[in-house]
Amino acid sequence: MARRPLPRILTSGSDRIARSREIARTAADSATDVLHPLITISRGLRRLAATGRAKWAATPKEQRGPTLFMVAACVLVVALIPYGPLLALVTVMGAAAWKGRERPVVKTGPDDAELARLQGLYEALVPYFSVPDDPAPLYAHAGAWSDVFADHAFDENGRLTRLRIKYPAYFTDGEPASRARIEHVLHAKSGRGREYRFVWDEEGNQLDMTVLAALPTTIAAQRFVTAPGETVLGFTDEDAVQRTVPVVAGDGEEDAPAVVWRTGPRSQEPHLLVVGRPGSGASSLLRSIALQALPHGDVLIVEGAGAGEYACLTGRAGVLAVECGLSGALASLEWAAHETERRLVAANRARQAGQPAPEDTKRPLWILLDRPSVLSYLAAADDRPDPQTLLQVPLRHGRAAQVTVVVAEQFDGLDAIGEAVRAHTRARVVLGPAAPDLVESALGAAPPTTPTPDVPPGRGYARLGTGPVLRLQTPATPDPYDDAAPDPHRRAVTALLPPRTSALAPDPVPPQESESESTAEHAIVRAEG
C-alpha cells in the first residue's frame, strides 16, 4: 500500500515557527535598544528608592520627624525658586541613569579552567604531602584544594603566576631532596619554559611560588654612576638589592637594580671567578669589567683561547698588554707577581717610616685571565710552568696591593682550575643554561629559581662571598669588531674605549647610524660630559 504524503501544514509548520521566533527575537532586541535609556532610568529609580527605604529604616524613630521636616522644607524651596522643579527632575533623572548603568562584571574567583588546574595541582601533591597514618590529612584524593591554597593568581593565558601552599608539619622541608621533588612537581604542572622562585617558610609550614619576569636585555655598556672600586656586574630583580643606578636602556633612561662588586683594600671578595658555557657571555662580562676599570686603573689581559675577543683593547691607554700566546702570558703573569710584591714592600716601608703609601701603589691593577685551562694544557704539553701558579701572589696579597684578579672559565675546564684560584675567588658568576647541581657547585649555594632551557647571552646568577644567590643579566658589551653584533651595542662599546697610545690598528668604524639607533650613544656622550 502506497504511503500518502504528509499534510503541508505539518511539513512547513516547523519552518514557520522558527521564522516567527527569529522575528520575535529581532523585535525584542530592537525594542531593547530603543528603550535602553528608559530601562536604565527605571533600574536606577528602583535602586534609589531601595536606598532611600534602607536609610529611612536605619533612621531612629526620634529623628524621623525632624528628617521629614527638612525634606519638606527642601521640596518647598525647590518648588518656589525659578525652574526649580525642572532642575530637580533633571537631577533625579541623571542620578537614576548613573545608578542604573550596567557595570562590568568583576571577576571574583577562578573560572572553570583555573579551578581544574588548581584541582589537578592539588591531586599531584597528594602523594608527597600525605601519609597513611595521618588521621586528618590536608592532602587526600578528591579533597578540597581551597584548604591548602591560600593565595593564587593567574595570567591572561590561565597559567599560575603566584601560589601559596600550606603543607603538613611532618613534611621534611629541611631536606634539599624533599624540596627539590615538590619544586619539580610545581614546575611541571604550572607550565615549563618559565622561571620560578620558591620561598619555603619552615616555621609557618608554607611555600610561596612566584613566576619571575625576564630580566631586561636592553642595557648596553655605558658609564655607570659608581664610586672608584665599584664595578657593576649586571642587573637583577628589584627586591633582591637595595641599590639602583641610572642607566640608558632601549626605551629611555631608568633606574635599574644593579649587582655592584666592590674591590680594594676593604673588600671582602677582592677576586672574581666567571663560569659559563660557550656563547654565554663570559668574555662580554670581562670586556665590561675592563671598560669600567680603565678610567681608574691599569688592565692586563691574558686570553687563553686566542680568539681575539679583546683585540679592541690592544694599545689603549691604561691597557698594559693583551696576551694570547703562552710565552707572553707567562711573562705578563710573572711581571704581575713581581709588581704585587713590589707594591707590598713599598707600602710596608712607607708605613714604617710614617708616610703615606706611594702613588704608584694606589692605582688599581686588574688582571683579566680568560680560559686559563687552555694555557695550562699548553704549558703541560711544552713542559713549562703552569700560568696559574703565577697567580698565587696576586690572589693572596692582591687586596692589600690594589691588585684584582678576574678569571673566566668554561664548565668543561673547571677541573683544571687550581686550588689557589678556587680558594681566593669568592665572588662568583655563572652564565648560561646550567643544571642546578652545576650552579650550586660553582657558587657554593643552590640557585633560588628554576633554570630555563633557553636564556639570552649574559643571563645567569651571581654570588658575592657568602651573600645570597642573585639573578643576573650582564650589560651587553660585544666585540666592536664583530659584525654579527647589534650596531647600537658596538657603537656603545666604541664610545667607551680609551684613546690609543700606539697606532697598532685603526679604531673600529661603526656603520652609519640612523636617528632611532643613536639614542644610546648620545646618552653615553651626555653621561661622559
Coordinates of C-alpha atoms in Angstrom, one line a residue:
M1 CA 0.0 0.0 0.0
A2 CA 1.5 3.4 -1.1
R3 CA 2.2 6.0 1.6
R4 CA 0.3 9.2 1.4
P5 CA 2.3 12.4 1.8
L6 CA 2.0 14.4 5.0
P7 CA -0.2 17.4 5.0
R8 CA 1.6 20.6 4.1
I9 CA 0.8 22.2 7.4
L10 CA 2.8 19.5 9.2
T11 CA 5.9 19.8 6.9
S12 CA 6.1 23.6 6.9
G13 CA 4.9 24.3 10.4
S14 CA 8.4 23.9 12.0
D15 CA 9.9 26.4 9.5
R16 CA 7.1 28.9 10.2
I17 CA 7.7 28.5 13.9
A18 CA 11.4 29.1 13.5
R19 CA 10.8 32.2 11.4
S20 CA 8.3 33.5 14.0
R21 CA 10.8 33.0 16.8
E22 CA 13.5 34.8 14.8
I23 CA 11.2 37.8 14.1
A24 CA 10.1 37.9 17.7
R25 CA 13.8 37.8 18.9
T26 CA 14.7 40.6 16.5
A27 CA 11.8 42.7 17.6
A28 CA 12.7 42.2 21.2
D29 CA 16.4 43.2 20.6
S30 CA 15.2 46.3 18.7
A31 CA 12.8 47.3 21.4
T32 CA 15.6 46.8 24.0
D33 CA 17.9 49.1 22.0
V34 CA 15.2 51.8 21.7
L35 CA 14.0 51.5 25.3
H36 CA 17.5 51.1 26.8
P37 CA 17.6 54.7 28.3
L38 CA 14.2 54.2 29.8
I39 CA 15.2 50.8 31.2
T40 CA 18.4 52.3 32.7
I41 CA 16.5 55.1 34.3
S42 CA 13.8 52.7 35.7
R43 CA 16.5 50.5 37.1
G44 CA 18.2 53.5 38.7
L45 CA 14.9 54.8 40.2
R46 CA 14.3 51.4 41.8
R47 CA 17.8 51.4 43.2
L48 CA 17.4 54.9 44.5
A49 CA 14.1 54.0 46.1
A50 CA 15.6 50.9 47.7
T51 CA 18.5 53.0 49.1
G52 CA 16.0 55.6 50.4
R53 CA 13.9 52.9 52.2
A54 CA 17.0 51.4 53.7
K55 CA 18.2 54.7 55.0
W56 CA 14.7 55.5 56.4
A57 CA 14.6 52.1 58.1
A58 CA 18.0 52.8 59.7
T59 CA 17.0 56.3 61.0
P60 CA 16.0 56.2 64.7
K61 CA 12.3 57.0 65.4
E62 CA 13.1 60.1 67.4
Q63 CA 14.9 61.6 64.3
R64 CA 12.3 60.8 61.7
G65 CA 10.2 63.9 62.5
P66 CA 13.0 66.4 62.0
T67 CA 14.1 64.5 58.9
L68 CA 10.6 64.8 57.3
F69 CA 10.5 68.4 58.2
M70 CA 13.9 69.0 56.5
V71 CA 12.8 67.1 53.4
A72 CA 9.6 69.0 53.1
A73 CA 11.4 72.4 53.5
C74 CA 13.8 71.4 50.7
V75 CA 10.9 70.4 48.5
L76 CA 9.2 73.7 49.2
V77 CA 12.3 75.8 48.4
V78 CA 12.8 73.9 45.2
A79 CA 9.2 74.4 44.2
L80 CA 9.4 78.2 44.8
I81 CA 12.7 79.0 43.0
P82 CA 12.5 79.6 39.2
Y83 CA 13.0 76.4 37.2
G84 CA 13.3 74.5 40.5
P85 CA 11.1 71.6 39.6
L86 CA 12.7 71.2 36.2
L87 CA 16.2 71.2 37.7
A88 CA 15.1 68.8 40.4
L89 CA 13.7 66.4 37.7
V90 CA 16.8 66.6 35.6
T91 CA 19.0 65.9 38.7
V92 CA 16.8 62.9 39.7
M93 CA 16.9 61.5 36.2
G94 CA 20.7 62.0 36.0
A95 CA 21.2 60.3 39.3
A96 CA 18.9 57.4 38.3
A97 CA 20.8 57.0 35.0
W98 CA 24.1 56.9 36.8
K99 CA 22.7 54.5 39.4
G100 CA 21.1 52.2 36.9
R101 CA 24.0 51.9 34.5
E102 CA 25.4 48.4 33.6
R103 CA 28.6 47.9 35.4
P104 CA 31.3 45.4 34.1
V105 CA 31.3 42.1 35.8
V106 CA 34.3 41.9 38.2
K107 CA 36.0 38.6 38.3
T108 CA 36.0 37.5 42.0
G109 CA 37.4 34.0 41.6
P110 CA 38.9 31.5 39.3
D111 CA 36.9 30.3 36.3
D112 CA 36.3 26.6 35.4
A113 CA 39.6 26.1 33.6
E114 CA 41.6 27.7 36.5
L115 CA 39.6 25.6 39.0
A116 CA 40.5 22.5 37.1
R117 CA 44.2 23.5 37.1
L118 CA 44.2 24.1 40.8
Q119 CA 42.5 20.8 41.5
G120 CA 44.9 18.9 39.2
L121 CA 47.9 20.6 41.0
Y122 CA 46.3 19.6 44.4
E123 CA 46.0 15.9 43.2
A124 CA 49.6 15.9 42.0
L125 CA 50.8 17.0 45.5
V126 CA 48.8 14.3 47.4
P127 CA 51.5 11.6 47.2
Y128 CA 54.1 13.9 48.6
F129 CA 52.2 15.7 51.3
S130 CA 50.3 12.8 52.8
V131 CA 51.0 9.7 54.9
P132 CA 48.7 6.7 55.6
D133 CA 48.8 7.3 59.4
D134 CA 47.5 10.9 59.3
P135 CA 44.0 11.0 60.9
A136 CA 43.1 14.3 59.4
P137 CA 45.2 14.8 56.2
L138 CA 45.5 18.1 54.5
Y139 CA 46.0 16.3 51.2
A140 CA 43.8 13.5 50.1
H141 CA 42.4 12.2 46.8
A142 CA 39.2 14.1 45.9
G143 CA 40.0 16.6 48.6
A144 CA 39.4 20.4 48.6
W145 CA 42.2 22.5 47.2
S146 CA 40.8 25.6 48.9
D147 CA 42.0 24.3 52.3
V148 CA 45.7 24.4 51.3
F149 CA 46.0 27.0 48.5
A150 CA 45.7 30.3 50.4
D151 CA 46.7 32.8 47.6
H152 CA 46.8 32.3 43.9
A153 CA 46.9 34.4 40.7
F154 CA 46.7 33.6 37.0
D155 CA 47.9 35.4 33.9
E156 CA 45.9 36.2 30.8
N157 CA 46.6 32.7 29.4
G158 CA 45.2 30.9 32.5
R159 CA 48.6 29.8 33.9
L160 CA 49.6 30.3 37.5
T161 CA 51.8 33.3 38.3
R162 CA 51.6 33.2 42.2
L163 CA 50.6 30.4 44.6
R164 CA 50.9 30.0 48.4
I165 CA 50.8 26.4 49.5
K166 CA 50.2 25.1 53.1
Y167 CA 51.7 21.7 53.8
P168 CA 51.6 19.4 56.9
A169 CA 54.2 19.9 59.7
Y170 CA 55.6 16.4 59.3
F171 CA 56.9 17.1 55.8
T172 CA 60.7 17.1 55.7
D173 CA 61.1 20.6 54.4
G174 CA 64.6 20.7 55.8
E175 CA 65.9 18.2 53.3
P176 CA 67.0 19.5 49.9
A177 CA 65.9 16.3 48.2
S178 CA 62.3 16.7 49.5
R179 CA 62.2 20.3 48.5
A180 CA 63.5 19.5 45.0
R181 CA 60.7 17.0 44.5
I182 CA 58.0 19.4 45.3
E183 CA 59.6 22.2 43.2
H184 CA 59.8 19.8 40.3
V185 CA 56.2 18.9 40.5
L186 CA 55.1 22.5 40.8
H187 CA 57.3 23.5 37.9
A188 CA 56.0 20.7 35.7
K189 CA 52.3 21.2 36.5
S190 CA 52.3 25.0 36.4
G191 CA 54.0 25.3 33.0
R192 CA 57.5 24.8 31.7
G193 CA 59.6 27.5 30.0
R194 CA 59.2 30.0 32.8
E195 CA 61.4 30.9 35.7
Y196 CA 60.0 30.1 39.2
R197 CA 61.1 31.3 42.6
F198 CA 60.3 29.1 45.6
V199 CA 60.4 30.5 49.2
W200 CA 60.0 28.0 52.0
D201 CA 58.6 29.1 55.3
E202 CA 59.6 26.3 57.6
E203 CA 58.2 28.0 60.7
G204 CA 54.8 28.5 59.2
N205 CA 54.7 25.4 57.0
Q206 CA 54.1 27.4 53.9
L207 CA 55.6 27.5 50.4
D208 CA 55.4 30.6 48.1
M209 CA 55.8 30.0 44.4
T210 CA 56.2 33.1 42.1
V211 CA 56.8 33.3 38.4
L212 CA 59.6 35.8 37.7
A213 CA 59.6 38.2 34.7
A214 CA 62.6 38.0 32.4
L215 CA 65.4 40.4 33.2
P216 CA 65.9 43.2 30.6
T217 CA 68.5 42.7 27.9
T218 CA 68.4 46.2 26.5
I219 CA 71.1 47.7 28.8
A220 CA 74.3 48.1 26.9
A221 CA 77.8 49.1 28.0
Q222 CA 77.9 52.7 29.4
R223 CA 79.4 54.9 32.1
F224 CA 77.7 53.7 35.3
V225 CA 77.4 56.0 38.2
T226 CA 79.7 54.3 40.7
A227 CA 82.5 55.2 43.0
P228 CA 86.1 54.1 42.4
G229 CA 86.5 50.5 43.4
E230 CA 82.9 49.6 42.4
T231 CA 82.1 47.5 39.4
V232 CA 78.6 46.8 38.0
L233 CA 78.5 43.1 37.1
G234 CA 74.9 43.3 35.9
F235 CA 71.3 43.8 36.9
T236 CA 68.9 41.8 38.9
D237 CA 65.4 41.9 40.5
E238 CA 64.1 45.0 42.2
D239 CA 63.5 43.3 45.5
A240 CA 66.9 41.5 45.6
V241 CA 69.2 44.5 46.1
Q242 CA 68.8 47.9 47.8
R243 CA 70.8 49.9 45.3
T244 CA 69.8 51.2 41.8
V245 CA 71.9 53.0 39.2
P246 CA 70.7 55.3 36.4
V247 CA 71.1 53.6 33.1
V248 CA 70.2 54.2 29.4
A249 CA 68.1 51.3 28.1
G250 CA 66.5 50.7 24.8
D251 CA 63.3 52.6 25.7
G252 CA 64.9 55.5 27.6
E253 CA 66.5 56.3 30.9
E254 CA 65.6 54.4 34.1
D255 CA 66.9 53.3 37.4
A256 CA 67.9 49.7 37.4
P257 CA 68.8 47.4 40.4
A258 CA 72.4 46.7 40.0
V259 CA 74.7 44.0 41.3
V260 CA 77.7 46.0 42.5
W261 CA 81.0 44.3 43.2
R262 CA 83.4 46.2 45.5
T263 CA 87.2 45.7 45.3
G264 CA 90.1 47.3 47.0
P265 CA 91.7 47.0 50.5
R266 CA 88.4 46.9 52.3
S267 CA 86.8 44.4 50.0
Q268 CA 85.7 41.0 51.4
E269 CA 85.7 39.5 47.9
P270 CA 88.6 41.0 46.1
H271 CA 88.7 38.5 43.2
L272 CA 86.1 37.1 40.8
L273 CA 85.5 33.8 39.0
V274 CA 83.2 33.7 36.0
V275 CA 81.9 30.3 34.8
G276 CA 79.8 29.6 31.7
R277 CA 79.3 27.7 28.5
P278 CA 80.5 28.8 25.1
G279 CA 78.5 31.8 23.9
S280 CA 77.1 32.5 27.4
G281 CA 78.7 36.0 27.6
A282 CA 81.7 35.4 29.9
S283 CA 84.0 37.3 27.5
S284 CA 81.5 40.1 27.2
L285 CA 81.4 40.4 31.0
L286 CA 85.2 40.6 31.1
R287 CA 85.1 43.4 28.5
S288 CA 82.6 45.3 30.6
I289 CA 84.8 45.0 33.7
A290 CA 87.8 46.2 31.7
L291 CA 85.9 49.2 30.4
Q292 CA 84.8 50.1 33.9
A293 CA 88.3 49.6 35.3
L294 CA 90.3 51.6 32.8
P295 CA 89.2 55.1 33.9
H296 CA 90.7 54.5 37.4
G297 CA 93.4 51.8 36.9
D298 CA 95.5 49.6 34.6
V299 CA 94.4 46.4 33.0
L300 CA 96.4 43.3 32.0
I301 CA 94.5 40.9 29.8
V302 CA 95.5 37.3 29.1
E303 CA 93.4 35.3 26.7
G304 CA 94.0 31.6 26.7
A305 CA 91.7 30.7 23.8
G306 CA 93.4 33.1 21.4
A307 CA 90.1 34.1 19.6
G308 CA 90.9 37.8 19.6
E309 CA 88.0 38.8 21.8
Y310 CA 90.0 41.7 23.3
A311 CA 91.7 43.0 20.2
C312 CA 89.8 46.3 20.5
L313 CA 91.7 47.0 23.8
T314 CA 95.2 46.5 22.3
G315 CA 97.3 49.7 22.5
R316 CA 94.7 51.6 24.5
A317 CA 95.6 54.0 27.3
G318 CA 95.7 52.0 30.6
V319 CA 95.9 48.6 28.9
L320 CA 99.3 47.2 29.8
A321 CA 99.2 44.2 27.5
V322 CA 96.8 41.8 25.7
E323 CA 98.5 38.4 25.5
C324 CA 97.2 35.4 23.6
G325 CA 100.2 33.2 23.5
L326 CA 101.8 31.0 26.2
S327 CA 105.1 32.8 26.3
G328 CA 103.5 36.2 26.6
A329 CA 101.1 35.0 29.2
L330 CA 103.9 33.6 31.3
A331 CA 105.9 36.8 31.1
S332 CA 103.0 39.0 31.8
L333 CA 101.8 37.0 34.8
E334 CA 105.3 36.8 36.2
W335 CA 105.6 40.6 36.0
A336 CA 102.2 40.9 37.7
A337 CA 103.5 38.7 40.6
H338 CA 106.7 40.8 40.9
E339 CA 104.6 44.0 40.7
T340 CA 102.4 42.8 43.6
E341 CA 105.4 42.1 45.7
R342 CA 106.9 45.5 44.9
R343 CA 103.7 47.2 45.9
L344 CA 103.6 45.3 49.2
V345 CA 107.2 46.2 50.0
A346 CA 106.9 49.9 49.1
A347 CA 103.7 50.2 51.1
N348 CA 105.2 48.5 54.1
R349 CA 108.3 50.7 54.0
A350 CA 106.1 53.8 53.8
R351 CA 104.1 52.8 56.8
Q352 CA 107.2 52.0 58.8
A353 CA 108.5 55.5 58.0
G354 CA 105.2 57.1 59.0
Q355 CA 104.5 58.3 55.4
P356 CA 101.6 57.6 53.1
A357 CA 101.8 54.9 50.6
P358 CA 103.4 55.9 47.2
E359 CA 101.1 56.9 44.5
D360 CA 102.2 54.1 42.1
T361 CA 101.0 51.6 44.7
K362 CA 97.5 53.1 44.9
R363 CA 96.5 52.8 41.3
P364 CA 94.4 49.6 40.9
L365 CA 95.9 46.9 38.7
W366 CA 93.4 44.4 37.1
I367 CA 94.5 41.0 35.8
L368 CA 91.9 39.5 33.5
L369 CA 92.5 35.9 32.6
D370 CA 90.2 34.2 30.1
R371 CA 90.3 30.4 29.7
P372 CA 93.4 29.6 31.8
S373 CA 92.7 25.8 31.3
V374 CA 93.9 26.2 27.7
L375 CA 97.1 27.8 28.8
S376 CA 97.6 25.1 31.5
Y377 CA 97.2 22.4 28.9
L378 CA 99.7 24.1 26.5
A379 CA 102.2 24.6 29.4
A380 CA 102.0 20.9 30.4
A381 CA 102.5 19.8 26.8
D382 CA 105.5 22.1 26.5
D383 CA 106.9 21.1 29.9
R384 CA 106.6 24.7 31.2
P385 CA 105.3 26.0 34.5
D386 CA 101.5 26.4 34.8
P387 CA 100.5 30.0 34.4
Q388 CA 98.0 29.6 37.3
T389 CA 100.9 29.1 39.7
L390 CA 102.0 32.7 39.0
L391 CA 98.6 33.9 40.2
Q392 CA 99.2 32.8 43.8
V393 CA 100.9 36.0 44.9
P394 CA 98.3 38.4 43.3
L395 CA 95.4 36.3 44.7
R396 CA 96.8 36.1 48.2
H397 CA 98.1 39.6 48.6
G398 CA 96.2 41.4 45.9
R399 CA 93.7 43.1 48.2
A400 CA 96.5 44.9 50.1
A401 CA 98.4 45.7 46.9
Q402 CA 95.3 47.0 45.0
V403 CA 95.5 44.1 42.6
T404 CA 92.3 42.4 41.4
V405 CA 92.2 39.1 39.6
V406 CA 89.3 38.1 37.3
V407 CA 89.2 34.6 35.9
A408 CA 86.8 33.3 33.3
E409 CA 86.5 29.6 32.5
Q410 CA 84.0 27.2 30.9
F411 CA 82.3 24.4 32.7
D412 CA 84.3 21.7 31.0
G413 CA 87.6 23.3 32.2
L414 CA 86.7 23.8 35.8
D415 CA 88.7 20.7 36.8
A416 CA 91.9 22.4 35.5
I417 CA 91.3 25.4 37.8
G418 CA 94.0 25.5 40.6
E419 CA 93.2 25.5 44.3
A420 CA 94.5 29.0 44.7
V421 CA 92.1 30.3 42.2
R422 CA 89.2 28.4 43.8
A423 CA 90.1 29.5 47.3
H424 CA 90.5 33.2 46.7
T425 CA 87.8 33.9 44.1
R426 CA 84.9 34.2 46.5
A427 CA 82.9 36.4 44.2
R428 CA 81.3 34.1 41.6
V429 CA 79.2 34.5 38.4
V430 CA 77.6 31.6 36.5
L431 CA 76.3 32.4 33.0
G432 CA 74.2 30.5 30.5
P433 CA 72.0 27.5 30.9
A434 CA 73.2 25.0 33.6
A435 CA 71.8 22.3 35.7
P436 CA 71.1 23.3 39.4
D437 CA 73.9 21.0 40.7
L438 CA 76.5 22.7 38.4
V439 CA 75.3 26.1 39.6
E440 CA 75.5 25.0 43.2
S441 CA 79.0 23.6 42.8
A442 CA 80.2 26.8 41.2
L443 CA 78.5 29.3 43.6
G444 CA 78.5 27.2 46.7
A445 CA 74.8 27.6 47.1
A446 CA 71.7 26.4 45.2
P447 CA 70.1 28.8 42.8
P448 CA 66.9 30.5 44.1
T449 CA 65.0 29.9 40.8
T450 CA 64.4 27.1 38.4
P451 CA 66.7 27.2 35.4
T452 CA 65.2 27.7 31.9
P453 CA 66.4 25.8 28.9
D454 CA 66.8 28.9 26.6
V455 CA 68.5 32.0 28.1
P456 CA 70.0 35.1 26.3
P457 CA 73.7 35.7 26.5
G458 CA 74.7 37.3 29.7
R459 CA 71.9 35.7 31.8
G460 CA 72.9 33.8 34.9
Y461 CA 73.5 34.0 38.6
A462 CA 75.9 35.9 40.8
R463 CA 77.0 35.5 44.4
L464 CA 79.4 37.8 46.3
G465 CA 81.1 35.9 49.1
T466 CA 78.6 34.4 51.5
G467 CA 75.7 36.5 50.3
P468 CA 72.6 35.4 48.6
V469 CA 72.5 34.0 45.0
L470 CA 71.1 36.7 42.7
R471 CA 69.7 36.5 39.2
L472 CA 72.0 38.4 36.8
Q473 CA 71.8 40.0 33.4
T474 CA 75.2 41.5 32.4
P475 CA 75.3 44.6 30.2
A476 CA 75.7 43.9 26.5
T477 CA 79.3 44.5 25.7
P478 CA 80.1 42.8 22.4
D479 CA 83.3 42.9 20.5
P480 CA 83.1 46.1 18.3
Y481 CA 84.9 44.2 15.5
D482 CA 82.2 41.5 15.5
D483 CA 79.9 42.2 12.5
A484 CA 77.2 39.9 13.9
A485 CA 76.7 42.0 17.0
P486 CA 74.0 44.7 17.0
D487 CA 75.2 48.0 15.7
P488 CA 74.0 50.2 18.7
H489 CA 75.8 47.9 21.2
R490 CA 79.0 48.0 19.1
R491 CA 78.9 51.8 18.9
A492 CA 78.3 52.0 22.7
V493 CA 81.5 49.9 23.3
T494 CA 83.5 52.0 20.8
A495 CA 82.4 55.2 22.6
L496 CA 83.9 53.8 25.9
L497 CA 87.2 52.8 24.5
P498 CA 90.1 55.0 25.7
P499 CA 92.4 56.6 23.1
R500 CA 95.2 54.6 21.6
T501 CA 98.8 55.1 22.7
S502 CA 100.2 53.4 19.6
A503 CA 99.0 53.0 16.0
L504 CA 98.7 49.2 16.0
A505 CA 95.3 49.0 14.4
P506 CA 92.6 51.5 13.3
D507 CA 89.7 52.1 15.5
P508 CA 86.5 50.2 14.6
V509 CA 84.4 52.3 12.3
P510 CA 80.7 51.6 13.0
P511 CA 78.2 51.8 10.2
Q512 CA 76.1 54.9 9.6
E513 CA 73.6 55.2 12.4
S514 CA 70.0 56.1 11.9
E515 CA 68.1 58.5 14.1
S516 CA 66.4 55.8 16.1
E517 CA 69.6 53.9 16.7
S518 CA 71.7 56.9 18.1
T519 CA 69.8 57.2 21.4
A520 CA 72.3 55.0 23.4
E521 CA 75.4 56.7 22.1
H522 CA 74.1 60.2 22.6
A523 CA 73.1 59.3 26.2
I524 CA 76.6 57.9 26.8
V525 CA 78.1 61.1 25.5
R526 CA 75.9 63.1 27.8
A527 CA 77.0 60.9 30.7
E528 CA 80.7 61.4 29.9
G529 CA 80.1 65.2 29.7

